[in-house]
CSV table of C-alpha atoms in Angstrom, one decimal:
chain,number,residue,atom,x,y,z
A,23,UNK,CA,1.6,18.5,3.7
A,24,UNK,CA,3.7,20.5,6.0
A,25,UNK,CA,6.8,22.1,4.6
A,26,UNK,CA,10.1,21.6,6.4
A,27,UNK,CA,12.4,24.4,7.4
A,28,UNK,CA,13.9,26.1,4.3
A,29,UNK,CA,11.7,24.0,2.0
A,30,UNK,CA,10.0,25.6,-1.0
A,31,UNK,CA,7.6,24.1,-3.5
A,32,UNK,CA,9.0,24.1,-7.0
A,33,UNK,CA,6.3,22.3,-9.0
A,34,UNK,CA,3.0,20.6,-8.4
A,35,UNK,CA,1.6,17.9,-10.8
A,36,UNK,CA,-2.0,16.7,-10.9
A,37,UNK,CA,-3.2,13.6,-12.7
A,38,UNK,CA,-3.7,13.9,-16.5
A,39,UNK,CA,-6.8,16.0,-17.4
A,40,UNK,CA,-8.0,13.3,-19.8
A,41,UNK,CA,-8.9,11.0,-16.8
A,42,UNK,CA,-10.9,13.8,-15.1
A,43,UNK,CA,-12.8,14.5,-18.4
A,44,UNK,CA,-13.4,10.7,-18.9
A,45,UNK,CA,-14.8,10.2,-15.4
A,46,UNK,CA,-17.0,13.2,-16.0
A,47,UNK,CA,-18.4,11.7,-19.2
A,48,UNK,CA,-19.1,8.4,-17.3
A,49,UNK,CA,-20.9,10.3,-14.5
A,50,UNK,CA,-23.1,12.2,-16.8
A,51,UNK,CA,-23.8,9.1,-19.0
A,52,UNK,CA,-24.9,7.4,-15.8
A,53,UNK,CA,-27.4,10.2,-15.2
A,54,UNK,CA,-29.2,9.6,-18.6
A,55,UNK,CA,-31.4,6.7,-17.4
A,56,UNK,CA,-32.7,9.0,-14.5
A,57,UNK,CA,-33.6,11.7,-17.0
A,58,UNK,CA,-35.3,9.2,-19.2
A,59,UNK,CA,-37.3,8.0,-16.2
A,60,UNK,CA,-38.4,11.6,-15.4
A,61,UNK,CA,-39.4,12.0,-19.1
A,62,UNK,CA,-41.5,8.8,-19.0
A,63,UNK,CA,-43.1,9.7,-15.6
A,64,UNK,CA,-43.8,13.3,-16.7
A,65,UNK,CA,-46.9,12.1,-18.5
A,66,UNK,CA,-48.5,11.1,-15.2
A,67,UNK,CA,-47.1,13.8,-12.8
A,68,UNK,CA,-47.7,17.5,-12.5
A,69,UNK,CA,-45.1,19.9,-14.1
A,70,UNK,CA,-43.8,21.2,-10.8
A,71,UNK,CA,-42.9,17.6,-9.8
A,72,UNK,CA,-41.1,17.1,-13.1
A,73,UNK,CA,-39.0,20.2,-12.6
A,74,UNK,CA,-38.2,19.2,-9.0
A,75,UNK,CA,-37.1,15.7,-10.0
A,76,UNK,CA,-35.0,17.1,-12.9
A,77,UNK,CA,-33.4,19.7,-10.6
A,78,UNK,CA,-32.7,17.0,-8.0
A,79,UNK,CA,-31.0,14.7,-10.6
A,80,UNK,CA,-28.9,17.7,-11.9
A,81,UNK,CA,-27.9,18.6,-8.3
A,82,UNK,CA,-27.0,15.1,-7.4
A,83,UNK,CA,-24.8,14.5,-10.4
A,84,UNK,CA,-23.3,18.0,-10.2
A,85,UNK,CA,-22.3,17.1,-6.6
A,86,UNK,CA,-20.7,13.9,-7.8
A,87,UNK,CA,-18.8,15.8,-10.5
A,88,UNK,CA,-17.6,18.4,-7.9
A,89,UNK,CA,-16.4,15.6,-5.6
A,90,UNK,CA,-14.6,14.0,-8.4
A,91,UNK,CA,-12.9,17.4,-9.3
A,92,UNK,CA,-11.9,17.9,-5.7
A,93,UNK,CA,-10.3,14.4,-5.6
A,94,UNK,CA,-8.5,15.2,-8.9
A,95,UNK,CA,-7.3,18.6,-7.6
A,96,UNK,CA,-6.1,17.3,-4.2
A,97,UNK,CA,-4.3,14.2,-5.4
A,98,UNK,CA,-0.9,15.6,-6.3
A,99,UNK,CA,2.8,15.0,-6.8
A,100,UNK,CA,4.6,17.9,-5.1
A,101,UNK,CA,8.2,18.6,-5.9
A,102,UNK,CA,10.1,20.8,-3.5
A,103,UNK,CA,13.8,21.8,-3.2
A,104,UNK,CA,14.3,19.0,-0.7
A,105,UNK,CA,11.9,16.1,-1.5
A,106,UNK,CA,9.2,14.7,-3.7
A,107,UNK,CA,5.8,14.2,-2.0
A,108,UNK,CA,2.8,12.2,-3.3
A,109,UNK,CA,-0.5,13.1,-1.6
A,110,UNK,CA,-2.9,10.3,-2.4
A,111,UNK,CA,-6.4,11.2,-1.4
A,112,UNK,CA,-8.7,8.1,-0.7
A,113,UNK,CA,-11.7,10.2,0.2
A,114,UNK,CA,-12.4,13.7,1.6
A,115,UNK,CA,-11.3,12.7,5.1
A,116,UNK,CA,-8.5,10.3,4.4
A,117,UNK,CA,-5.2,10.5,2.5
A,118,UNK,CA,-1.8,9.0,2.5
A,119,UNK,CA,1.4,11.0,2.1
A,120,UNK,CA,4.5,9.3,0.7
A,121,UNK,CA,7.8,11.1,0.3
A,122,UNK,CA,11.3,10.7,-1.0
A,123,UNK,CA,14.2,13.0,-0.2
A,124,UNK,CA,16.0,14.2,-3.3
A,125,UNK,CA,19.4,12.9,-2.1
A,126,UNK,CA,17.9,9.5,-1.4
A,127,UNK,CA,16.4,8.9,-4.8
A,128,UNK,CA,18.0,5.8,-6.3
A,129,UNK,CA,16.0,5.2,-9.5
A,130,UNK,CA,13.2,6.9,-11.4
A,131,UNK,CA,11.1,4.8,-13.8
A,132,UNK,CA,8.3,5.8,-16.1
A,133,UNK,CA,6.1,4.1,-18.5
A,134,UNK,CA,3.8,5.6,-21.1
A,135,UNK,CA,0.9,4.1,-23.0
A,136,UNK,CA,2.4,3.2,-26.4
A,137,UNK,CA,1.8,5.0,-29.7
A,138,UNK,CA,-0.9,7.3,-28.4
A,139,UNK,CA,1.5,8.9,-25.9
A,140,UNK,CA,3.1,10.7,-28.8
A,141,UNK,CA,0.1,13.0,-28.8
A,142,UNK,CA,0.1,15.6,-26.1
A,143,UNK,CA,-3.5,15.2,-25.2
A,144,UNK,CA,-2.9,11.4,-24.5
A,145,UNK,CA,0.6,11.7,-23.1
A,146,UNK,CA,0.2,10.0,-19.7
A,147,UNK,CA,1.6,7.1,-17.8
A,148,UNK,CA,3.0,5.9,-14.5
A,149,UNK,CA,5.9,7.4,-12.6
A,150,UNK,CA,7.8,5.3,-10.1
A,151,UNK,CA,10.4,6.8,-7.7
A,152,UNK,CA,12.6,4.4,-5.7
A,153,UNK,CA,14.8,5.5,-2.8
A,154,UNK,CA,17.9,3.8,-1.4
A,155,UNK,CA,17.6,4.5,2.3
A,156,UNK,CA,14.1,3.4,3.2
A,157,UNK,CA,13.2,1.3,0.1
A,158,UNK,CA,10.2,3.6,-0.5
A,159,UNK,CA,8.5,3.5,-3.8
A,160,UNK,CA,6.4,6.4,-4.9
A,161,UNK,CA,3.9,5.5,-7.6
A,162,UNK,CA,2.1,8.3,-9.4
A,163,UNK,CA,-0.5,6.9,-11.8
A,164,UNK,CA,-2.0,8.8,-14.7
A,165,UNK,CA,1.0,11.2,-14.6
A,166,UNK,CA,1.0,13.9,-17.3
A,167,UNK,CA,4.1,13.5,-19.5
A,168,UNK,CA,5.9,11.1,-17.1
A,169,UNK,CA,9.2,11.5,-19.1
A,170,UNK,CA,9.3,15.2,-18.4
A,171,UNK,CA,8.6,14.7,-14.7
A,172,UNK,CA,11.3,12.0,-14.6
A,173,UNK,CA,13.9,14.3,-16.3
A,174,UNK,CA,12.9,17.2,-14.0
A,175,UNK,CA,13.2,15.1,-10.8
A,176,UNK,CA,16.5,13.5,-12.0
A,177,UNK,CA,18.0,16.9,-12.7
A,178,UNK,CA,16.9,18.3,-9.4
A,179,UNK,CA,18.1,15.2,-7.5
A,180,UNK,CA,21.6,15.5,-9.1
A,181,UNK,CA,21.8,19.2,-8.3
A,182,UNK,CA,20.7,18.6,-4.7
A,183,UNK,CA,23.2,15.7,-4.3
A,184,UNK,CA,26.1,17.9,-5.7
A,185,UNK,CA,26.4,15.8,-8.8
A,186,UNK,CA,26.4,17.6,-12.1
A,187,UNK,CA,24.8,16.2,-15.1
A,188,UNK,CA,27.3,14.4,-17.3
A,189,UNK,CA,28.6,16.6,-20.0
A,190,UNK,CA,30.5,15.2,-23.0
A,191,UNK,CA,34.1,16.2,-23.0
A,192,UNK,CA,35.7,16.7,-26.3
A,193,UNK,CA,39.5,17.4,-26.5
A,194,UNK,CA,41.0,18.9,-29.5
A,195,UNK,CA,43.0,16.2,-31.3
A,196,UNK,CA,46.6,17.3,-32.2
A,197,UNK,CA,47.2,17.8,-35.8
A,198,UNK,CA,49.0,14.9,-37.4
A,199,UNK,CA,50.5,15.3,-40.8
A,200,UNK,CA,48.8,13.2,-43.4
A,201,UNK,CA,51.2,10.9,-45.3
A,202,UNK,CA,50.2,9.8,-48.7
A,203,UNK,CA,52.2,8.8,-51.8
A,204,UNK,CA,52.6,12.3,-53.1
A,205,UNK,CA,53.7,14.1,-49.9
A,206,UNK,CA,56.6,13.5,-47.7
A,207,UNK,CA,57.4,14.4,-44.2
A,208,UNK,CA,59.9,17.4,-44.0
A,209,UNK,CA,63.4,16.3,-43.1
A,210,UNK,CA,64.2,16.2,-39.5
A,211,UNK,CA,60.6,16.0,-38.3
A,212,UNK,CA,59.0,12.8,-37.1
A,213,UNK,CA,55.2,12.4,-37.0
A,214,UNK,CA,54.1,11.1,-33.6
A,215,UNK,CA,50.9,11.0,-31.7
A,216,UNK,CA,50.9,12.5,-28.3
């Protein structure tokens, strides 16, 4: 991603850490049959070969985990003072870059995963940003706390567009004399609402 003139990065979001952890668990669970095979074969093979096979399996699955971490780290949602950019990495050599200018943002939607999203460790969902000018839709899956990102981008977009967030306006009501059976209005004064 190349920054435009006068552009500064404000925030960078990665996918929720739960998914990186879960993929790591699946990768290492997939390695268990290979370790079991080495254990079974170790009866028939010399010790140096057992250690070589064990090290090879560890190295292979460590590489897969490192690749997965790299994809997790590079796949980001970047928020600058001018636009929102989603860098979606397909593999190490190919990625797509989708962007939405802050003043073009029309609608921001988010969805979370039900009751479990109330817990911070499982607060993830989908963030969708739609623009008015090019009909671009940015979709950031597995977003950490999508409601917080939605609020941040909405606030930044309104500030960038010159709109201020709506503030409730309370005017002080004029005092009106209360008329009940025991009190009377002083002579010459009429109670009116302004």
